[in-house]
mmCIF file of C-alpha atoms in Angstrom:
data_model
loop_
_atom_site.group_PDB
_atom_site.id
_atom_site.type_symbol
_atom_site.label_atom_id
_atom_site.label_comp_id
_atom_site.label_asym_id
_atom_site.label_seq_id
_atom_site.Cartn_x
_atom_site.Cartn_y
_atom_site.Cartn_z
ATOM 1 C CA UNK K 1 0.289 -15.108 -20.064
ATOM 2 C CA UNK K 2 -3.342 -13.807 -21.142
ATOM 3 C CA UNK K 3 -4.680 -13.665 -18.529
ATOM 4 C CA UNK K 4 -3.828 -11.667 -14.901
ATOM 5 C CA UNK K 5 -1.460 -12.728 -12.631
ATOM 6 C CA UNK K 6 -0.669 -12.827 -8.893
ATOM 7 C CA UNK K 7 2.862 -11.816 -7.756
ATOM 8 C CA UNK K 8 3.819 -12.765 -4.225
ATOM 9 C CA UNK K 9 7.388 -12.057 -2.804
ATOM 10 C CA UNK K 10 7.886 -13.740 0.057
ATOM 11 C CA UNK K 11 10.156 -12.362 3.195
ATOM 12 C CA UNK K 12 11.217 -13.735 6.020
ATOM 13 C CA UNK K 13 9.630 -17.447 6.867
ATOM 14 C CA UNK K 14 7.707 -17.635 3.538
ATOM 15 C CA UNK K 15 9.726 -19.514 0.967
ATOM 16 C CA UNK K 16 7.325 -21.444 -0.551
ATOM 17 C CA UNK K 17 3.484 -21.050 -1.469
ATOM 18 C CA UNK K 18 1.343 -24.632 -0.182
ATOM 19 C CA UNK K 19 -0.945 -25.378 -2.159
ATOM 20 C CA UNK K 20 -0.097 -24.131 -5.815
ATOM 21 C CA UNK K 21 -0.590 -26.938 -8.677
ATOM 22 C CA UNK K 22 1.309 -27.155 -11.866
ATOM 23 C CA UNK K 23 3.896 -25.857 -10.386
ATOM 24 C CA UNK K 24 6.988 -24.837 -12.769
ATOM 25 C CA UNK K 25 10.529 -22.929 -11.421
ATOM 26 C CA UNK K 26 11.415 -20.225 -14.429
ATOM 27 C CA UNK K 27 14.552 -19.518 -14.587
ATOM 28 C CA UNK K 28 14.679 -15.593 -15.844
ATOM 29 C CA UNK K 29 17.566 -13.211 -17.171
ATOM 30 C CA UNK K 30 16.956 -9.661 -16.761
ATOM 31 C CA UNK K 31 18.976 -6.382 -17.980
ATOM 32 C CA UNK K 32 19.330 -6.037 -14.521
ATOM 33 C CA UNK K 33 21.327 -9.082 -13.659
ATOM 34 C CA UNK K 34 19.688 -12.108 -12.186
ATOM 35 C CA UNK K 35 16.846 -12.316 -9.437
ATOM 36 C CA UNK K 36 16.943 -13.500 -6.031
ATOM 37 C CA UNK K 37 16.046 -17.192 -7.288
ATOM 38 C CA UNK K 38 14.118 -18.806 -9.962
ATOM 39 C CA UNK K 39 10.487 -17.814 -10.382
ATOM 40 C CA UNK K 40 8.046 -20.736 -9.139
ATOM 41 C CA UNK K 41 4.734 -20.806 -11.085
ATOM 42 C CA UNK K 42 1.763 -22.062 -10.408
ATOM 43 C CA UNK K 43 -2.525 -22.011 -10.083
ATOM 44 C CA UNK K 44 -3.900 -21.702 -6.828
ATOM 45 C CA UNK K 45 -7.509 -22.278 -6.629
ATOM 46 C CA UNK K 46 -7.947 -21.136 -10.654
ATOM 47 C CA UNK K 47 -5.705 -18.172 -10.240
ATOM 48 C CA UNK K 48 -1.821 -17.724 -11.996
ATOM 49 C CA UNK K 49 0.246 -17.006 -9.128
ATOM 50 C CA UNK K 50 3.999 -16.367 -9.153
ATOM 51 C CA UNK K 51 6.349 -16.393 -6.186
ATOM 52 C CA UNK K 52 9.811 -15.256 -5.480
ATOM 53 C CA UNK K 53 11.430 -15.663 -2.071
ATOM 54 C CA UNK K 54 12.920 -11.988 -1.651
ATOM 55 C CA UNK K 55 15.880 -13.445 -0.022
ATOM 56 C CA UNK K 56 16.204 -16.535 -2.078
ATOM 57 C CA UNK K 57 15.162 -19.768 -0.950
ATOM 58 C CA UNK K 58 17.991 -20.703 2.243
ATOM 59 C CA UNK K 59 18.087 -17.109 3.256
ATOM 60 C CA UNK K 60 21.349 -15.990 1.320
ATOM 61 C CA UNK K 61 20.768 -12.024 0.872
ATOM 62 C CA UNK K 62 21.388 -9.520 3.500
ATOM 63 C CA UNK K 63 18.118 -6.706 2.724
ATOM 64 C CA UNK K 64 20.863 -4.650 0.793
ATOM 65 C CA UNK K 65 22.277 -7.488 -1.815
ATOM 66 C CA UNK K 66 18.433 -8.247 -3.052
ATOM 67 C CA UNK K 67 18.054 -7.964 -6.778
ATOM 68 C CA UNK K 68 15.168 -5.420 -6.373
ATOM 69 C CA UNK K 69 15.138 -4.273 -10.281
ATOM 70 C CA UNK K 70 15.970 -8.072 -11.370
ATOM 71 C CA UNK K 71 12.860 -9.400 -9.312
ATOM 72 C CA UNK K 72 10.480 -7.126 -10.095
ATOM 73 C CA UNK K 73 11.138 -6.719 -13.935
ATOM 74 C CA UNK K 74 11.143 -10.602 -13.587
ATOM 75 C CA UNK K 75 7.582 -10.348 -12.035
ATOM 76 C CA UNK K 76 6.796 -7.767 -15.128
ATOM 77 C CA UNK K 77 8.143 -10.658 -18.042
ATOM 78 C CA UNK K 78 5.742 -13.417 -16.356
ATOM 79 C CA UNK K 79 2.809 -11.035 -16.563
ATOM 80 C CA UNK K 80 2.483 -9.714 -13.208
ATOM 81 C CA UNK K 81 -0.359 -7.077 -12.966
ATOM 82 C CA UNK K 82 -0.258 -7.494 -8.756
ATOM 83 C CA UNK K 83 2.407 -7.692 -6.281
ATOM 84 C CA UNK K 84 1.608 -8.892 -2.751
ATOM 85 C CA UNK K 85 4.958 -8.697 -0.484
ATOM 86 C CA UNK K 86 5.233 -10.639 2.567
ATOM 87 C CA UNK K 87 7.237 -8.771 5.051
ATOM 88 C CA UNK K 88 8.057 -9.214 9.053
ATOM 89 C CA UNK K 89 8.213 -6.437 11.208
ATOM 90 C CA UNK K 90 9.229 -4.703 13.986
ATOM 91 C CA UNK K 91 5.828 -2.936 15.769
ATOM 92 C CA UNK K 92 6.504 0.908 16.925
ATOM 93 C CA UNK K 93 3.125 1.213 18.262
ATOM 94 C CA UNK K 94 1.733 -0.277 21.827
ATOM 95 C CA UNK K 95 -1.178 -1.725 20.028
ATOM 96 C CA UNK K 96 0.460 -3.376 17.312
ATOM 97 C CA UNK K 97 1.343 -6.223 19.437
ATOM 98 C CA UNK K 98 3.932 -8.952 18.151
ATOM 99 C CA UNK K 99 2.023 -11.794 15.724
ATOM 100 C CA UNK K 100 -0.504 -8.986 14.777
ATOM 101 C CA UNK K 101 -0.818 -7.866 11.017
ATOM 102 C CA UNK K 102 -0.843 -4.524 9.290
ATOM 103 C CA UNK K 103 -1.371 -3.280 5.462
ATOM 104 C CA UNK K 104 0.712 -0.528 5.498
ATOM 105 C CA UNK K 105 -0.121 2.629 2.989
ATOM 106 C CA UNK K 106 2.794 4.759 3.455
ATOM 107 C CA UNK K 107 6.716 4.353 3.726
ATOM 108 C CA UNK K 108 9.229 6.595 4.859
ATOM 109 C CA UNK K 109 12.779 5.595 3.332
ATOM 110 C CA UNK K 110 15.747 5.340 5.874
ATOM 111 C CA UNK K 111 17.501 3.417 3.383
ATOM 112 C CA UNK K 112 21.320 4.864 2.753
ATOM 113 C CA UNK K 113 21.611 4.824 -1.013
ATOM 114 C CA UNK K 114 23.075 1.322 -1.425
ATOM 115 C CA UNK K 115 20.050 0.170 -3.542
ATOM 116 C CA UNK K 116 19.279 0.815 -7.019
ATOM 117 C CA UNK K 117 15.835 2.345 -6.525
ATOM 118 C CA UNK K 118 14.704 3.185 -10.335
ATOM 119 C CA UNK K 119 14.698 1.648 -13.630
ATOM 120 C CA UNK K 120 15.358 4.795 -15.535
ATOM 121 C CA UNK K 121 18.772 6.512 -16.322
ATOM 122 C CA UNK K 122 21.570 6.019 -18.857
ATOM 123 C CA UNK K 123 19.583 8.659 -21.138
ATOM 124 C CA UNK K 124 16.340 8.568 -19.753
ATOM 125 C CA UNK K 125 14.512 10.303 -17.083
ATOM 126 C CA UNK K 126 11.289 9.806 -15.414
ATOM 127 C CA UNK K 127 9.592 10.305 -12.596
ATOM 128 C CA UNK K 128 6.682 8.429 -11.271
ATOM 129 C CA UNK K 129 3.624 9.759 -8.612
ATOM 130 C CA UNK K 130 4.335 7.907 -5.382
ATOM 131 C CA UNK K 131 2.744 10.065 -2.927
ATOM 132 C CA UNK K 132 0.153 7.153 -2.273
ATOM 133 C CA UNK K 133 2.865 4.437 -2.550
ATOM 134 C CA UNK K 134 0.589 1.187 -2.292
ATOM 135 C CA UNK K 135 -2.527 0.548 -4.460
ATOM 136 C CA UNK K 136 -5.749 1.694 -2.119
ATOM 137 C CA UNK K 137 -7.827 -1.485 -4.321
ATOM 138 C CA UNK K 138 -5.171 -4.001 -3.722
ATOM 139 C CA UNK K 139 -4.683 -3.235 0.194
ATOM 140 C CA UNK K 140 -8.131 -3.210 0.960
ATOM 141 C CA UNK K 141 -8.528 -6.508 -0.326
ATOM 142 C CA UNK K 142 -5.326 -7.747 2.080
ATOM 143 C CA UNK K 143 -6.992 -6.015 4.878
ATOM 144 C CA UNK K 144 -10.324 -7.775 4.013
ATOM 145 C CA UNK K 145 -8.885 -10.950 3.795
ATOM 146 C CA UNK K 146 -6.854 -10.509 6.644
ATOM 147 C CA UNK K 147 -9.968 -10.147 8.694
ATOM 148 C CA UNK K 148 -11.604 -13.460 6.951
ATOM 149 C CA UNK K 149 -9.116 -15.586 7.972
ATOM 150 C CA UNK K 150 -9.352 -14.480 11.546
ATOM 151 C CA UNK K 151 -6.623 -12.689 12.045
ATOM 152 C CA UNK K 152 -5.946 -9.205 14.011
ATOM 153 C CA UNK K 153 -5.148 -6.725 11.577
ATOM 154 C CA UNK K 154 -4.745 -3.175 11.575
ATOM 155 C CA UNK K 155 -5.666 -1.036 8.874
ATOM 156 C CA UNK K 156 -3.238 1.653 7.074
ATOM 157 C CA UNK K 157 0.576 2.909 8.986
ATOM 158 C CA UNK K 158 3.715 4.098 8.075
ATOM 159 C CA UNK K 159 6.785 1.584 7.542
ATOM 160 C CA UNK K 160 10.071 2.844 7.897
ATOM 161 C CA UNK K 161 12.564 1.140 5.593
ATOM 162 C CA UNK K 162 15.678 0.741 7.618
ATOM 163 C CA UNK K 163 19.006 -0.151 5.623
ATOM 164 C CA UNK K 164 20.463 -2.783 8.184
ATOM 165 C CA UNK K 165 21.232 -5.984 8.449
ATOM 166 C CA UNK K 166 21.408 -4.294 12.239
ATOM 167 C CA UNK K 167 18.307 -3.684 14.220
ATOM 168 C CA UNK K 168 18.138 -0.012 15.636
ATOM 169 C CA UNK K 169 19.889 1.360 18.374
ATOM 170 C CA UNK K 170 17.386 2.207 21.447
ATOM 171 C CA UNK K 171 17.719 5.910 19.609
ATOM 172 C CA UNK K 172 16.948 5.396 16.688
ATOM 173 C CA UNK K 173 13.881 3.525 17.690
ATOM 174 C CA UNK K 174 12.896 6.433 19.709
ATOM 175 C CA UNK K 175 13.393 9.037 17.612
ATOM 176 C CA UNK K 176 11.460 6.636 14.880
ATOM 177 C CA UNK K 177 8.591 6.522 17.364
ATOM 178 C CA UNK K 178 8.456 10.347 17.761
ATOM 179 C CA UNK K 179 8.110 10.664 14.228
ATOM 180 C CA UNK K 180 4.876 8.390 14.093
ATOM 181 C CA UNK K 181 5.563 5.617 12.324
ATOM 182 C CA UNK K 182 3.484 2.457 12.743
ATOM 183 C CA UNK K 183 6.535 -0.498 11.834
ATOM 184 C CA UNK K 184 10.097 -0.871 11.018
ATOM 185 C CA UNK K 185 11.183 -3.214 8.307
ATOM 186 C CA UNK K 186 14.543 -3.539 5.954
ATOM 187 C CA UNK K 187 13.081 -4.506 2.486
ATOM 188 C CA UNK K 188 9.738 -2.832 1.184
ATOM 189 C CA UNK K 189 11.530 -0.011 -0.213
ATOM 190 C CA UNK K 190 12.995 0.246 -3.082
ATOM 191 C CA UNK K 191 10.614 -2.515 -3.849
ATOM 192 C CA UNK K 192 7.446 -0.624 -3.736
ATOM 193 C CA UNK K 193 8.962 2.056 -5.788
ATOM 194 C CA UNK K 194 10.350 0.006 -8.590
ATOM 195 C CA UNK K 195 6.601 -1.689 -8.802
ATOM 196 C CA UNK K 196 4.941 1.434 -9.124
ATOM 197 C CA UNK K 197 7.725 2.491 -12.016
ATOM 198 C CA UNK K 198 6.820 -1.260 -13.753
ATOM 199 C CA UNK K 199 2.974 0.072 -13.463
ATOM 200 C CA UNK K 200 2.079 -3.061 -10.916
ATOM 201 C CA UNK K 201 -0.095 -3.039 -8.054
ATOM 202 C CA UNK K 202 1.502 -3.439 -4.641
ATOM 203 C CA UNK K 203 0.345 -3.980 -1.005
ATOM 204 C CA UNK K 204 1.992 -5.223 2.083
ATOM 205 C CA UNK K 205 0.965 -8.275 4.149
ATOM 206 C CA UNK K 206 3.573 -6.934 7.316
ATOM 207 C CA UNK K 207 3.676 -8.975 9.984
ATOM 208 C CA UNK K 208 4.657 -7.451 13.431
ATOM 209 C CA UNK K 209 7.064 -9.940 15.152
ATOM 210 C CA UNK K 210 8.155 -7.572 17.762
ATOM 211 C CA UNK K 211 8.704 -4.498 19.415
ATOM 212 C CA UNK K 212 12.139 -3.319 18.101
ATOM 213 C CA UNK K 213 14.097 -1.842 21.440
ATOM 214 C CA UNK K 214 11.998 0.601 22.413
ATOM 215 C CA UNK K 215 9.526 -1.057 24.636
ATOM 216 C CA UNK K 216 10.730 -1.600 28.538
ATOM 217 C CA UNK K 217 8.824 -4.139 29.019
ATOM 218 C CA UNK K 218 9.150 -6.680 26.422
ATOM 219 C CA UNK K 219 12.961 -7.976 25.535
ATOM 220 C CA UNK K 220 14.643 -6.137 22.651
ATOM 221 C CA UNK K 221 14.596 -7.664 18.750
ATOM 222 C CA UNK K 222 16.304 -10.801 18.676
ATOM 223 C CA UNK K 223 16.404 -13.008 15.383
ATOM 224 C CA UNK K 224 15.130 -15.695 17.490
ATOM 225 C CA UNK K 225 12.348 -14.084 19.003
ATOM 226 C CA UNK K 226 11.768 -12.954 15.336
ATOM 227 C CA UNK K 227 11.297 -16.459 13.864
ATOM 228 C CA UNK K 228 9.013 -18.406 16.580
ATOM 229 C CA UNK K 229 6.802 -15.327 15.506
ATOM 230 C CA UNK K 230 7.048 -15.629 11.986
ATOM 231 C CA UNK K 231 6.679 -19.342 12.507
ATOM 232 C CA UNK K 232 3.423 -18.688 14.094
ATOM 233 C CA UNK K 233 2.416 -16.382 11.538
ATOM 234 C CA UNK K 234 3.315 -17.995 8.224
ATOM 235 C CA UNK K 235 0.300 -19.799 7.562
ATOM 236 C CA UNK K 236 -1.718 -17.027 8.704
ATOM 237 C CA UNK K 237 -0.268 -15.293 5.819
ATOM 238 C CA UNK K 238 -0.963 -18.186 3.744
ATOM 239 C CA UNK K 239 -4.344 -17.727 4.150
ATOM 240 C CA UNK K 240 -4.448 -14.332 3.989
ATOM 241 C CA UNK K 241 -2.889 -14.454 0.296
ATOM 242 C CA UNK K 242 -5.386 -17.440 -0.700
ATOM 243 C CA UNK K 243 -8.078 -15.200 0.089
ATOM 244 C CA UNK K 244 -7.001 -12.865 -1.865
ATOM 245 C CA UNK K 245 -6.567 -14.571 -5.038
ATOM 246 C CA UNK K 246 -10.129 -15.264 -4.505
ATOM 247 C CA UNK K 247 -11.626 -11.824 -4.066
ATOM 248 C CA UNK K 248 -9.281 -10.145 -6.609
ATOM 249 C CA UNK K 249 -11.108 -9.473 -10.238
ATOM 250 C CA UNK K 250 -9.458 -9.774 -13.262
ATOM 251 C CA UNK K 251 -9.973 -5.998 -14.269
ATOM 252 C CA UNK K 252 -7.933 -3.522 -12.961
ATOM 253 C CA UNK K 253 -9.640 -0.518 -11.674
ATOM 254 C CA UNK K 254 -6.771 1.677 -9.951
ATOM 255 C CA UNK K 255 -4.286 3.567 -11.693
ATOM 256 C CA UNK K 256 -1.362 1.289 -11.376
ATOM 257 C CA UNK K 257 -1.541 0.656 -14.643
ATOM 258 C CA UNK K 258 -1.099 4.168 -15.927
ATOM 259 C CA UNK K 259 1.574 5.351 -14.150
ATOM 260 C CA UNK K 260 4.313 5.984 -16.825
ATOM 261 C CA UNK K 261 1.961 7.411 -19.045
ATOM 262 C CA UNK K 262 3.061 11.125 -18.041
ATOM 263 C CA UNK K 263 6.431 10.110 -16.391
ATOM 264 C CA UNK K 264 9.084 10.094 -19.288
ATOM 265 C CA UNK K 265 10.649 13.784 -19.473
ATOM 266 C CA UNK K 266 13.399 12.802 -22.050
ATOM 267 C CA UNK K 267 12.524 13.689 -25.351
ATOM 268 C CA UNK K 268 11.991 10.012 -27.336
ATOM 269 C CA UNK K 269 14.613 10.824 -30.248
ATOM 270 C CA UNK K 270 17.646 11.332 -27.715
ATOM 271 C CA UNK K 271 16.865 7.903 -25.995
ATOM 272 C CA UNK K 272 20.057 6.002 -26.808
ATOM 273 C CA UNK K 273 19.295 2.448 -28.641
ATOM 274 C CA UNK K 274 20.461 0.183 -25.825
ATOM 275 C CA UNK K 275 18.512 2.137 -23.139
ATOM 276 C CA UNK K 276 15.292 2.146 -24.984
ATOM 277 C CA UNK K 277 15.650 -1.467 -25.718
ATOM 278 C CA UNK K 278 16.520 -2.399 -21.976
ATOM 279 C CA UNK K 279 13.343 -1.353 -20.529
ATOM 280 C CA UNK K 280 11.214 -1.421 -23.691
ATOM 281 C CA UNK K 281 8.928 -3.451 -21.779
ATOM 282 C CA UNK K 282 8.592 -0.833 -19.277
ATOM 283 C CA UNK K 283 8.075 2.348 -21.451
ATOM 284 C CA UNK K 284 7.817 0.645 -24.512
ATOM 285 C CA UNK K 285 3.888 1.441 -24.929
ATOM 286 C CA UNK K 286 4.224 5.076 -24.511
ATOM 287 C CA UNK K 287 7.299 5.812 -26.834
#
């Protein structure tokens, strides 16, 4: 594909993009085993959008059995320069209240080593910058459209990446609160990671559903509470990402785009073949 193109992973509620013409399903292999479904294609309003629901479309993966290296090295083979994920959340803040949005620009992993979280290894080592984990260009714009399409939305926060499939205890989510973080969620991370590693742009649409356990007044996390929110929210999130498409240039001005360039520590000639040729189209440009 010449020309740049929209990623959107959808999670929880948001299987399917309305609106999207021409609309193909791409089956794609990966050296990291399959994704979470097939890869629907599509324009939406003159822009080349592709969309993966994170879980698969049905709802089939627990946060720990998604594909994260298969879907976003998919993304990367259909020409993915942006990655918007759709994620629902649990609110640790008062004034984050449930069906409110937030564009998150920090993580802090709680994840328990279950999840490949790299593309590198077997004879290669690299490390990418991730201090700043989501592109500043890319989340502005979700924050700007956010606020176009009406919707509340709160600007920057920390989401804790949770391993689950269980919500918190009451002490966990009190200890998480002391600690300052803005949302709870199971899936952004390792996804954020392995799109910075695949030199794509990614922002989070989150979108608060409830208040986790901690609040006294308001009943804990429940998956039903959970989807009448999302429910509510889903075409809110719709619009956000339509808006987006149509504010995003085609140009690249972060440095997304860069961020192997200094990352590769393992001198070139000791590569072995079959690593080098698995993620060639990762590193490829710089060895």
């Amino acid at each position: 594909m010449s020309q740049p193109v929209l990623g959107v992973i959808g999670g929880s509620g948001l299987y399917e993009i309305e609106g999207l013409t021409d609309v193909k399903e791409v089956k794609i292999s990966t050296p990291f085993g399959d994704p979470s479904d097939l890869f629907i294609t599509g324009q939406l309003d003159g822009v080349t959008m592709v969309f993966l629901p994170r879980h698969g479309r049905g709802h089939r993966l627990l946060p720990s059995e998604v594909p994260y290296r298969a879907n976003i090295y998919g993304m990367k083979q259909l020409g993915v320069e942006r990655i918007i994920s759709v994620s629902a959340v649990g609110s640790m803040k008062e004034e984050i209240v449930p069906g409110h949005i937030v564009i998150p620009d920090q993580f802090f992993d709680r994840t328990q080593g279950k999840r490949a979280s790299t593309f590198f290894g077997e004879g290669i080592v690299g490390h990418v910058q991730f201090a700043d984990p989501v592109c500043a260009d890319l989340s502005q714009v979700l924050f700007d459209s956010a606020r176009e399409v009406g919707a509340t939305v709160h600007q920057g926060g920390t989401y804790i990446c949770i391993e689950g499939p269980n919500f918190s205890t009451r002490a966990e989510s009190n200890i998480y609160r002391s600690w300052g973080v803005d949302i709870i969620g199971m899936t952004n991370i390792p996804e954020a990671r392995l799109a910075r590693e695949a030199e794509i742009c990614y922002g989070t649409v989150a979108l608060a559903t409830d208040y986790d356990c901690w609040h006294s007044e308001h009943e804990d996390v429940s998956v039903e509470a959970v989807i009448a929110i999302i429910q509510q929210n889903v075409a809110t999130a719709r619009n956000i990402i339509k808006a987006a498409a149509s504010r995003l240039g085609a140009a690249r001005g972060c440095s997304c785009g860069e961020a192997l360039k200094f990352a590769v520590m393992t001198h070139k000639e000791t590569i072995p073949a079959a690593t080098r040729k698995k993620i060639d189209l990762l590193v490829g440009k710089y060895l």
